Every structure is written in C-alpha cells, then in structure tokens.
Amino acid sequence: MRARCGSTNSELLVRETGSGAAVLVTDEQTAGRGRRGRRWYASPGSALMFSLRWEFAGPVARLRGLSLAAGVGIANALRALGASGVALKWPNDLLAGSAKLGGVLIETRASVGRVAAVIGVGINCRAQPGLDARLGRGVAALEELITPLPSRNLIAAQLVAELARTLRAFDAGGLASFRGAWEAMHAQQGERMRVRTAGGRIVAGVAEGIAADGALLLRNRRGLHAIASGTVMRAGTA
C-alpha cells in the first residue's frame, strides 16, 4: 500500500521480467491515466486504485482480449460484494447503469519468451461532487451500490484475489473462457452502437458480442463488422 505515487502501472512496469507477480495499491495517483493517455480523475481517498503485475509465457499476441477477461473478473468480484448491477462497456469500462464506475488499463513489457502484463484498475468508491459535469458524462460510485460500503482494503483484497483467478484461467484457456460471460455482462448487447475506430472511421450497428480475439462485433445492413480498436461514442457526439 502506498499513500501516494505517480502511477501504479508505471511503477510495476519497470520491474525486471522474472520477478513474479506483484500488487501496488495507492490512495492517490498524481499521474494516473486511462485508455489512450486520458487522465484518471480521483480525489485522494475517493477511489480504489491498484495495479497487478502478472507474467505469461509466449508472445504478446496471446494476450489479445485480456482486458475483456479482466473486466469480467472485476465485475464478478464487485457483484459478489453486493454491486449486482455492475456491467461492462467495450473495451475496458465498468458501468453502473449508464454511468462509469471504473476502468481497466493493461500495459505490457515483452522479453524473450515471456511478457509481463500490468493490469491497472480504478474504481470510484465515494461520490465526487461535480465530477460528472467536469467530465461531461455520468459517474457512479460504489457507495451508491453497496450499503454499508466495505473498507477499500477489503474491496482491494477481493478484487485482487478474483483477478488472480481470472489471469490463471486466461493463461490456460485464453479469452474463450470468458467470452460468454463478457457478452452476458455487456451493457449494450443487442443495442445499436456507434464506434469511432482507431483509424477515425465511424461504424454504427447492433452489438452482437465479441470475436475470438476481443474485437467488438457490430451488424448493420452491410454485414458484420469486427472492430479491433476504437471508442464507443456517446449519444449526440459526432
């Protein structure tokens, strides 16, 4: 446990390959970040922020879909704690209703024959007044879902234990072990979505789940589209 650090992911990424699993939990991140370099906003003590470092044999390519599997593990742990309505948003967000509850950021470092994955997790525990207006989207907190709210240490212990089980299962069976569970938790499964791809193209269609490699599947009149990387667009965005 660290009272304050720049980024839990960054601190664990610099460890030497072969050093084994490690966990770092902090009360405050001064350089916390989310997907695509976005800043992670959390006032001290309001969120649970931790990273888990895990090593896998083989190339980075075998970790395709790891963030989706991690999301399933975290959602399962939160549901077991009493947050029954937690859902998933492709590719790495946790939702309560339509509001963002948390997210996952996975970064990797490869060496000969091995790859270290650092799974960063941020969960809003206490409501932060004005944050939704600042970010321009709904923000949820665990205290709104679980009464009474357990200590952050207990929540962290439950999440890390479930995430470790998830990573062992992923190592053995890949994303296939989690595909059905992810689709069952997908907040927009069967609904119409709009996604801006990494190349800037906008694809609209009905969500039909995920492919074997974790790509989002959208069906429209032109057929089935597999989107490997992109951003789900909110209503009203262009």
XYZ file of N, CA, C and O in Angstrom, residues 32-200:
676
model
N -2.055 9.443 -12.748
C -2.906 8.342 -13.163
C -3.432 8.567 -14.572
O -3.681 9.697 -14.989
N -3.575 7.494 -15.310
C -4.025 7.639 -16.691
C -4.961 6.495 -17.058
O -4.943 5.425 -16.457
N -5.768 6.784 -18.059
C -6.675 5.781 -18.588
C -6.292 5.434 -20.004
O -5.176 5.673 -20.459
N -7.257 4.880 -20.723
C -7.022 4.457 -22.102
C -6.701 5.661 -22.980
O -7.215 6.743 -22.806
N -5.807 5.422 -23.969
C -5.382 6.444 -24.925
C -4.775 7.672 -24.244
O -4.897 8.795 -24.718
N -4.150 7.456 -23.087
C -3.444 8.530 -22.403
C -4.320 9.512 -21.666
O -3.834 10.527 -21.160
N -5.631 9.225 -21.581
C -6.509 10.146 -20.869
C -6.167 10.160 -19.386
O -5.760 9.151 -18.808
N -6.390 11.276 -18.750
C -6.094 11.396 -17.324
C -7.191 10.700 -16.514
O -8.359 10.726 -16.879
N -6.769 10.062 -15.407
C -7.721 9.465 -14.469
C -7.944 10.452 -13.335
O -7.007 10.847 -12.656
N -9.199 10.870 -13.131
C -9.539 11.856 -12.109
C -10.048 11.155 -10.851
O -11.016 10.396 -10.909
N -9.399 11.429 -9.721
C -9.865 10.886 -8.443
C -9.226 11.688 -7.322
O -8.005 11.796 -7.244
N -10.054 12.281 -6.460
C -9.519 13.000 -5.314
C -8.989 11.986 -4.303
O -9.455 10.841 -4.265
N -8.005 12.363 -3.479
C -7.395 11.423 -2.536
C -8.436 10.725 -1.660
O -9.299 11.368 -1.066
N -8.368 9.409 -1.613
C -9.267 8.631 -0.769
C -10.621 8.327 -1.354
O -11.417 7.611 -0.730
N -10.929 8.850 -2.546
C -12.266 8.662 -3.121
C -12.382 7.405 -3.974
O -13.487 6.953 -4.272
N -11.246 6.853 -4.391
C -11.265 5.725 -5.319
C -10.303 4.636 -4.861
O -9.366 4.885 -4.096
N -10.551 3.435 -5.352
C -9.616 2.334 -5.186
C -8.781 2.267 -6.453
O -9.318 2.109 -7.550
N -7.478 2.388 -6.308
C -6.573 2.366 -7.457
C -5.461 1.371 -7.180
O -4.753 1.491 -6.178
N -5.333 0.382 -8.050
C -4.259 -0.585 -7.863
C -3.832 -1.165 -9.207
O -4.555 -1.071 -10.211
N -2.653 -1.752 -9.206
C -2.161 -2.471 -10.377
C -1.655 -3.834 -9.936
O -1.086 -3.982 -8.855
N -1.881 -4.822 -10.787
C -1.408 -6.183 -10.563
C -0.504 -6.559 -11.725
O -0.919 -6.481 -12.892
N 0.722 -6.930 -11.422
C 1.665 -7.386 -12.450
C 1.633 -8.906 -12.503
O 1.693 -9.577 -11.470
N 1.549 -9.436 -13.736
C 1.442 -10.882 -13.929
C 2.268 -11.262 -15.150
O 2.237 -10.554 -16.161
N 2.989 -12.356 -15.086
C 3.826 -12.767 -16.207
C 3.265 -13.993 -16.915
O 2.756 -14.915 -16.278
N 3.342 -13.955 -18.244
C 2.865 -15.033 -19.095
C 4.004 -15.516 -19.980
O 4.855 -14.728 -20.396
N 3.986 -16.796 -20.296
C 4.917 -17.331 -21.278
C 4.372 -17.067 -22.672
O 3.159 -17.055 -22.884
N 5.278 -16.845 -23.626
C 4.859 -16.662 -25.010
C 4.862 -15.214 -25.448
O 5.266 -14.316 -24.703
N 4.372 -14.949 -26.656
C 4.382 -13.597 -27.220
C 3.212 -12.748 -26.740
O 2.228 -13.259 -26.190
N 3.318 -11.440 -26.984
C 2.261 -10.501 -26.599
C 0.940 -10.850 -27.279
O -0.136 -10.662 -26.698
N 1.007 -11.388 -28.486
C -0.212 -11.668 -29.258
C -1.165 -12.596 -28.525
O -2.385 -12.513 -28.715
N -0.654 -13.455 -27.650
C -1.561 -14.379 -26.964
C -2.375 -13.703 -25.863
O -3.260 -14.320 -25.286
N -2.094 -12.427 -25.622
C -2.843 -11.701 -24.603
C -4.002 -10.899 -25.188
O -4.625 -10.113 -24.481
N -4.299 -11.092 -26.462
C -5.445 -10.399 -27.050
C -6.717 -10.730 -26.269
O -7.005 -11.893 -26.011
N -7.453 -9.703 -25.908
C -8.684 -9.910 -25.156
C -8.493 -9.968 -23.655
O -9.460 -10.140 -22.911
N -7.255 -9.766 -23.175
C -7.004 -9.846 -21.736
C -7.786 -8.782 -20.968
O -8.289 -9.052 -19.878
N -7.910 -7.575 -21.525
C -8.643 -6.526 -20.807
C -10.119 -6.888 -20.642
O -10.743 -6.539 -19.635
N -10.682 -7.624 -21.615
C -12.072 -8.046 -21.502
C -12.223 -9.102 -20.414
O -13.171 -9.062 -19.622
N -11.293 -10.048 -20.372
C -11.327 -11.069 -19.325
C -11.159 -10.430 -17.953
O -11.864 -10.793 -16.992
N -10.246 -9.464 -17.850
C -10.041 -8.771 -16.578
C -11.319 -8.060 -16.144
O -11.671 -8.056 -14.961
N -12.010 -7.450 -17.095
C -13.274 -6.785 -16.768
C -14.295 -7.744 -16.192
O -15.011 -7.411 -15.242
N -14.354 -8.962 -16.742
C -15.278 -9.978 -16.217
C -14.915 -10.326 -14.779
O -15.784 -10.399 -13.894
N -13.618 -10.518 -14.513
C -13.191 -10.856 -13.164
C -13.519 -9.765 -12.160
O -14.008 -10.040 -11.052
N -13.266 -8.526 -12.523
C -13.538 -7.403 -11.623
C -15.040 -7.255 -11.391
O -15.490 -7.047 -10.261
N -15.825 -7.366 -12.473
C -17.275 -7.268 -12.323
C -17.810 -8.380 -11.429
O -18.693 -8.154 -10.590
N -17.273 -9.587 -11.577
C -17.697 -10.695 -10.723
C -17.406 -10.396 -9.252
O -18.231 -10.665 -8.369
N -16.219 -9.846 -8.987
C -15.849 -9.529 -7.604
C -16.757 -8.450 -7.027
O -17.190 -8.538 -5.869
N -17.057 -7.422 -7.809
C -17.919 -6.344 -7.332
C -19.344 -6.842 -7.111
O -20.009 -6.451 -6.139
N -19.814 -7.711 -7.984
C -21.151 -8.285 -7.797
C -21.203 -9.128 -6.531
O -22.199 -9.099 -5.796
N -20.131 -9.863 -6.257
C -20.083 -10.676 -5.039
C -20.099 -9.808 -3.790
O -20.590 -10.239 -2.735
N -19.598 -8.582 -3.886
C -19.612 -7.648 -2.761
C -20.968 -6.966 -2.581
O -21.187 -6.281 -1.582
N -21.861 -7.122 -3.570
C -23.192 -6.540 -3.455
C -23.576 -5.564 -4.543
O -24.706 -5.085 -4.578
N -22.639 -5.243 -5.436
C -22.928 -4.313 -6.536
C -23.497 -5.105 -7.708
O -22.835 -5.315 -8.731
N -24.742 -5.544 -7.564
C -25.325 -6.503 -8.500
C -25.528 -5.953 -9.901
O -25.614 -6.720 -10.861
N -25.628 -4.634 -10.050
C -25.920 -4.065 -11.354
C -24.713 -3.699 -12.186
O -24.854 -3.093 -13.255
N -23.517 -4.069 -11.752
C -22.313 -3.700 -12.496
C -22.318 -4.382 -13.862
O -22.588 -5.573 -13.976
N -22.014 -3.603 -14.898
C -21.977 -4.115 -16.268
C -20.680 -3.678 -16.933
O -19.885 -2.923 -16.360
N -20.473 -4.150 -18.164
C -19.238 -3.869 -18.890
C -19.529 -3.090 -20.160
O -20.563 -3.267 -20.797
N -18.599 -2.218 -20.501
C -18.662 -1.460 -21.751
C -17.366 -1.710 -22.509
O -16.280 -1.565 -21.944
N -17.486 -2.097 -23.768
C -16.306 -2.370 -24.579
C -15.489 -1.088 -24.775
O -16.070 -0.034 -25.006
N -14.140 -1.151 -24.672
C -13.380 -2.359 -24.375
C -12.948 -2.512 -22.914
O -12.518 -3.583 -22.536
N -13.049 -1.448 -22.091
C -12.407 -1.578 -20.770
C -13.076 -0.819 -19.638
O -12.435 -0.531 -18.635
N -14.368 -0.480 -19.762
C -15.044 0.283 -18.712
C -15.985 -0.612 -17.901
O -16.554 -1.568 -18.417
N -16.166 -0.222 -16.636
C -17.180 -0.822 -15.777
C -18.262 0.218 -15.548
O -17.960 1.380 -15.266
N -19.527 -0.195 -15.678
C -20.648 0.724 -15.577
C -21.596 0.325 -14.460
O -21.713 -0.841 -14.096
N -22.305 1.336 -13.947
C -23.466 1.136 -13.092
C -24.582 1.903 -13.777
O -24.560 3.143 -13.821
N -25.541 1.193 -14.358
C -26.492 1.852 -15.247
C -25.728 2.320 -16.477
O -25.003 1.556 -17.099
N -25.870 3.596 -16.793
C -25.112 4.156 -17.919
C -23.932 4.983 -17.448
O -23.235 5.598 -18.259
N -23.682 5.009 -16.135
C -22.614 5.836 -15.563
C -21.343 5.019 -15.369
O -21.392 3.831 -15.032
N -20.208 5.674 -15.547
C -18.925 4.983 -15.422
C -18.570 4.791 -13.953
O -18.500 5.738 -13.181
N -18.308 3.542 -13.600
C -17.906 3.197 -12.241
C -16.394 3.030 -12.136
O -15.802 3.317 -11.096
N -15.772 2.570 -13.203
C -14.330 2.343 -13.168
C -13.816 1.903 -14.518
O -14.535 1.920 -15.516
N -12.561 1.513 -14.531
C -11.960 1.099 -15.792
C -10.716 0.263 -15.565
O -10.210 0.138 -14.449
N -10.249 -0.309 -16.675
C -9.071 -1.169 -16.671
C -8.092 -0.649 -17.710
O -8.488 -0.287 -18.819
N -6.817 -0.611 -17.352
C -5.766 -0.236 -18.303
C -4.672 -1.286 -18.226
O -4.071 -1.480 -17.165
N -4.422 -1.976 -19.337
C -3.388 -3.009 -19.376
C -2.220 -2.540 -20.231
O -2.399 -2.083 -21.364
N -1.026 -2.643 -19.668
C 0.202 -2.309 -20.380
C 1.152 -3.496 -20.263
O 1.143 -4.211 -19.262
N 1.977 -3.701 -21.286
C 2.829 -4.890 -21.332
C 4.280 -4.537 -21.595
O 4.595 -3.496 -22.180
N 5.150 -5.438 -21.157
C 6.579 -5.385 -21.457
C 7.008 -6.793 -21.838
O 6.804 -7.735 -21.075
N 7.590 -6.943 -23.031
C 7.959 -8.259 -23.533
C 9.463 -8.475 -23.460
O 10.258 -7.536 -23.598
N 9.839 -9.713 -23.218
C 11.232 -10.135 -23.304
C 11.231 -11.463 -24.040
O 10.179 -11.928 -24.499
N 12.378 -12.081 -24.180
C 12.456 -13.320 -24.946
C 11.622 -14.416 -24.274
O 11.911 -14.838 -23.155
N 10.565 -14.828 -24.959
C 9.755 -15.937 -24.485
C 8.771 -15.614 -23.378
O 8.016 -16.489 -22.948
N 8.736 -14.357 -22.902
C 7.829 -14.001 -21.811
C 7.283 -12.591 -22.023
O 7.898 -11.764 -22.698
N 6.137 -12.336 -21.418
C 5.570 -10.993 -21.447
C 4.978 -10.692 -20.072
O 4.300 -11.538 -19.475
N 5.298 -9.521 -19.559
C 4.731 -9.068 -18.289
C 3.566 -8.142 -18.599
O 3.698 -7.197 -19.375
N 2.415 -8.438 -18.006
C 1.229 -7.590 -18.162
C 0.950 -6.907 -16.838
O 0.934 -7.560 -15.787
N 0.751 -5.602 -16.876
C 0.362 -4.855 -15.686
C -1.079 -4.413 -15.878
O -1.394 -3.669 -16.811
N -1.949 -4.909 -15.013
C -3.378 -4.625 -15.105
C -3.703 -3.539 -14.096
O -3.699 -3.779 -12.882
N -3.958 -2.336 -14.583
C -4.317 -1.224 -13.718
C -5.829 -1.120 -13.587
O -6.557 -1.200 -14.586
N -6.297 -0.947 -12.353
C -7.739 -0.890 -12.086
C -8.053 0.358 -11.271
O -7.363 0.654 -10.289
N -9.065 1.087 -11.690
C -9.559 2.229 -10.929
C -11.051 2.090 -10.716
O -11.801 1.877 -11.683
N -11.500 2.167 -9.459
C -12.917 2.038 -9.117
C -13.309 3.230 -8.253
O -12.667 3.497 -7.221
N -14.352 3.945 -8.641
C -14.856 5.044 -7.818
C -15.566 4.469 -6.598
O -16.530 3.716 -6.743
N -15.093 4.811 -5.412
C -15.710 4.323 -4.180
C -16.652 5.349 -3.564
O -17.752 5.020 -3.152
N -16.217 6.590 -3.487
C -17.015 7.674 -2.926
C -17.367 8.669 -4.028
O -16.559 8.949 -4.914
N -18.570 9.220 -3.961
C -19.002 10.204 -4.955
C -18.127 11.453 -4.864
O -17.749 11.883 -3.769
N -17.804 12.015 -6.009
C -17.015 13.241 -6.093
C -17.899 14.326 -6.709
O -18.103 14.332 -7.928
N -18.451 15.221 -5.895
C -19.374 16.234 -6.408
C -18.771 17.038 -7.557
O -17.626 17.490 -7.482
N -19.548 17.170 -8.623
C -19.127 17.975 -9.760
C -18.288 17.246 -10.784
O -18.017 17.795 -11.860
N -17.876 16.006 -10.485
C -17.005 15.301 -11.428
C -17.732 14.964 -12.714
O -17.158 15.033 -13.797
N -19.011 14.598 -12.630
C -19.756 14.267 -13.846
C -19.846 15.460 -14.782
O -19.679 15.326 -16.000
N -20.075 16.669 -14.209
C -20.136 17.867 -15.042
C -18.770 18.176 -15.651
O -18.669 18.600 -16.807
N -17.735 17.948 -14.872
C -16.375 18.221 -15.351
C -15.999 17.311 -16.514
O -15.342 17.747 -17.469
N -16.421 16.055 -16.442
C -16.069 15.089 -17.472
C -17.084 15.031 -18.604
O -16.809 14.473 -19.659
N -18.282 15.572 -18.382
C -19.312 15.542 -19.407
C -19.966 14.192 -19.583
O -20.465 13.873 -20.667
N -19.966 13.378 -18.531
C -20.626 12.063 -18.589
C -21.009 11.643 -17.175
O -20.512 12.186 -16.190
N -21.907 10.680 -17.074
C -22.318 10.194 -15.773
C -21.209 9.425 -15.079
O -20.470 8.672 -15.714
N -21.090 9.634 -13.769
C -20.077 8.957 -12.964
C -20.776 8.296 -11.776
O -21.576 8.933 -11.090
N -20.485 7.022 -11.543
C -21.076 6.281 -10.431
C -20.016 5.986 -9.378
O -18.815 6.048 -9.649
N -20.461 5.654 -8.162
C -19.560 5.293 -7.077
C -20.106 4.078 -6.338
O -21.323 3.881 -6.247
N -19.207 3.262 -5.792
C -19.618 2.043 -5.096
C -20.532 2.323 -3.917
O -21.397 1.507 -3.603
N -20.348 3.465 -3.241
C -21.177 3.763 -2.078
C -22.654 3.901 -2.451
O -23.522 3.782 -1.581
N -22.927 4.127 -3.739
C -24.304 4.198 -4.213
C -24.887 2.807 -4.493
O -26.098 2.665 -4.668
N -24.024 1.800 -4.520
C -24.441 0.450 -4.884
C -24.361 -0.535 -3.735
O -25.069 -1.549 -3.741
N -23.489 -0.265 -2.768
C -23.267 -1.194 -1.657
C -23.431 -0.442 -0.336
O -22.733 0.558 -0.102
N -24.346 -0.909 0.513
C -24.568 -0.295 1.824
C -24.587 -1.372 2.904
O -25.376 -2.319 2.816
N -23.703 -1.249 3.930
C -22.643 -0.249 4.043
C -21.467 -0.596 3.134
O -21.273 -1.768 2.798
N -20.708 0.413 2.755
C -19.570 0.197 1.872
C -18.415 -0.417 2.664
O -17.995 0.140 3.675
N -17.882 -1.564 2.232
C -16.724 -2.143 2.922
C -15.509 -1.217 2.819
O -15.475 -0.283 2.004
N -14.504 -1.480 3.624
C -13.270 -0.709 3.547
C -12.610 -0.932 2.195
O -12.787 -1.987 1.564
N -11.823 0.040 1.763
C -11.122 -0.111 0.491
C -10.137 -1.276 0.547
O -9.893 -1.931 -0.465
N -9.566 -1.540 1.721
C -8.648 -2.674 1.847
C -9.363 -3.994 1.576
O -8.830 -4.882 0.888
N -10.574 -4.145 2.101
C -11.341 -5.364 1.859
C -11.735 -5.471 0.395
O -11.627 -6.547 -0.217
N -12.182 -4.360 -0.192
C -12.548 -4.373 -1.609
C -11.337 -4.750 -2.457
O -11.415 -5.575 -3.369
N -10.177 -4.149 -2.140
C -8.957 -4.444 -2.893
C -8.594 -5.917 -2.789
O -8.232 -6.558 -3.794
N -8.681 -6.487 -1.580
C -8.332 -7.893 -1.384
C -9.232 -8.796 -2.226
O -8.755 -9.755 -2.859
N -10.540 -8.493 -2.260
C -11.483 -9.299 -3.041
C -11.201 -9.181 -4.537
O -11.213 -10.180 -5.264
N -10.933 -7.965 -4.998
C -10.693 -7.759 -6.424
C -9.390 -8.399 -6.873
O -9.334 -9.030 -7.937
N -8.345 -8.258 -6.081
C -7.058 -8.839 -6.464
C -7.153 -10.363 -6.495
O -6.635 -11.014 -7.420
N -7.820 -10.958 -5.512
C -7.962 -12.418 -5.483
C -8.726 -12.928 -6.706
O -8.320 -13.908 -7.343
N -9.832 -12.249 -7.055
C -10.615 -12.681 -8.218
C -9.854 -12.427 -9.510
O -9.919 -13.239 -10.451
N -9.133 -11.316 -9.569
C -8.355 -11.011 -10.769
C -7.244 -12.039 -10.960
O -6.963 -12.455 -12.097
N -6.612 -12.479 -9.880
C -5.578 -13.516 -9.988
C -6.173 -14.818 -10.526
O -5.569 -15.483 -11.382
N -7.364 -15.187 -10.046
C -8.025 -16.385 -10.569
C -8.337 -16.217 -12.056
O -8.198 -17.156 -12.849
N -8.754 -15.021 -12.414
C -9.068 -14.729 -13.811
C -7.841 -14.882 -14.690
O -7.901 -15.463 -15.785
N -6.704 -14.371 -14.249
C -5.482 -14.426 -15.049
C -4.982 -15.855 -15.203
O -4.474 -16.232 -16.269
N -5.132 -16.667 -14.166
C -4.741 -18.076 -14.289
C -5.628 -18.784 -15.310
O -5.142 -19.581 -16.134
N -6.928 -18.490 -15.289
C -7.841 -19.110 -16.249
C -7.563 -18.612 -17.667
O -7.627 -19.389 -18.630
N -7.242 -17.331 -17.796
C -6.915 -16.783 -19.118
C -5.640 -17.420 -19.650
O -5.537 -17.738 -20.838
N -4.661 -17.605 -18.787
C -3.400 -18.231 -19.194
C -3.649 -19.626 -19.730
O -3.010 -20.071 -20.692
N -4.611 -20.329 -19.135
C -4.898 -21.703 -19.545
C -5.782 -21.786 -20.785
O -5.583 -22.652 -21.647
N -6.761 -20.887 -20.898
C -7.751 -21.037 -21.969
C -8.002 -19.824 -22.830
O -8.831 -19.874 -23.750
N -7.307 -18.701 -22.560
C -7.493 -17.503 -23.361
C -8.866 -16.875 -23.171
O -9.612 -17.213 -22.240
N -9.228 -15.996 -24.085
C -10.494 -15.264 -23.983
C -11.707 -16.179 -24.115
O -12.783 -15.856 -23.601
N -11.528 -17.323 -24.759
C -12.658 -18.241 -24.947
C -13.314 -18.614 -23.622
O -14.522 -18.849 -23.563
N -12.525 -18.624 -22.540
C -13.062 -18.977 -21.229
C -14.004 -17.913 -20.675
O -14.745 -18.173 -19.731
N -13.964 -16.706 -21.244
C -14.704 -15.573 -20.694
C -15.672 -14.939 -21.690
O -16.411 -14.032 -21.328
N -15.665 -15.416 -22.911
C -16.434 -14.748 -23.969
C -17.924 -14.682 -23.653
O -18.557 -13.631 -23.751
N -18.494 -15.809 -23.246
C -19.920 -15.829 -22.927
C -20.265 -14.945 -21.749
O -21.274 -14.227 -21.759
N -19.419 -14.968 -20.712
C -19.665 -14.146 -19.526
C -19.576 -12.668 -19.873
O -20.382 -11.864 -19.385
N -18.605 -12.302 -20.717
C -18.479 -10.890 -21.099
C -19.730 -10.437 -21.848
O -20.282 -9.372 -21.563
N -20.193 -11.231 -22.790
C -21.373 -10.851 -23.563
C -22.607 -10.748 -22.674
O -23.465 -9.883 -22.885
N -22.703 -11.601 -21.659
C -23.841 -11.543 -20.737
C -23.813 -10.274 -19.900
O -24.864 -9.790 -19.457
N -22.624 -9.720 -19.659
C -22.484 -8.501 -18.857
C -22.408 -7.234 -19.695
O -22.383 -6.130 -19.138
N -22.381 -7.375 -21.027
C -22.220 -6.213 -21.892
C -23.441 -5.303 -21.789
O -24.567 -5.722 -22.092
N -23.224 -4.074 -21.374
C -24.329 -3.143 -21.142
C -25.101 -2.826 -22.421
O -26.276 -2.453 -22.356
N -24.470 -2.964 -23.584
C -25.114 -2.591 -24.845
C -25.354 -3.784 -25.765
O -25.598 -3.593 -26.957
N -25.310 -4.980 -25.228
C -25.543 -6.172 -26.040
C -26.929 -6.107 -26.681
O -27.935 -5.851 -26.012
N -26.980 -6.296 -27.994
C -28.240 -6.261 -28.717
C -28.759 -4.875 -29.019
O -29.831 -4.732 -29.622
N -28.016 -3.859 -28.615
C -28.435 -2.475 -28.863
C -27.621 -1.866 -30.006
O -26.547 -2.344 -30.358
N -28.144 -0.764 -30.552
C -27.443 -0.065 -31.609
C -26.331 0.790 -30.995
O -26.551 1.498 -30.008
N -25.148 0.719 -31.585
C -23.990 1.452 -31.097
C -23.322 2.204 -32.244
O -23.488 1.852 -33.413
N -22.554 3.222 -31.870
C -21.702 3.925 -32.826
C -20.292 3.930 -32.252
O -20.085 4.292 -31.094
N -19.338 3.514 -33.074
C -17.951 3.404 -32.623
C -17.042 4.149 -33.594
O -17.158 3.992 -34.814
N -16.137 4.955 -33.032
C -15.109 5.586 -33.845
C -13.888 4.679 -33.807
O -13.302 4.443 -32.747
N -13.490 4.143 -34.942
C -12.363 3.221 -34.991
C -11.050 3.972 -34.793
O -10.992 5.204 -34.852
N -9.991 3.191 -34.568
C -8.668 3.799 -34.380
C -8.249 4.605 -35.605
O -7.472 5.562 -35.492
N -8.778 4.254 -36.775
C -8.459 4.985 -37.997
C -9.350 6.187 -38.248
O -9.192 6.879 -39.268
N -10.304 6.450 -37.346
C -11.168 7.619 -37.471
C -12.491 7.362 -38.155
O -13.335 8.265 -38.237
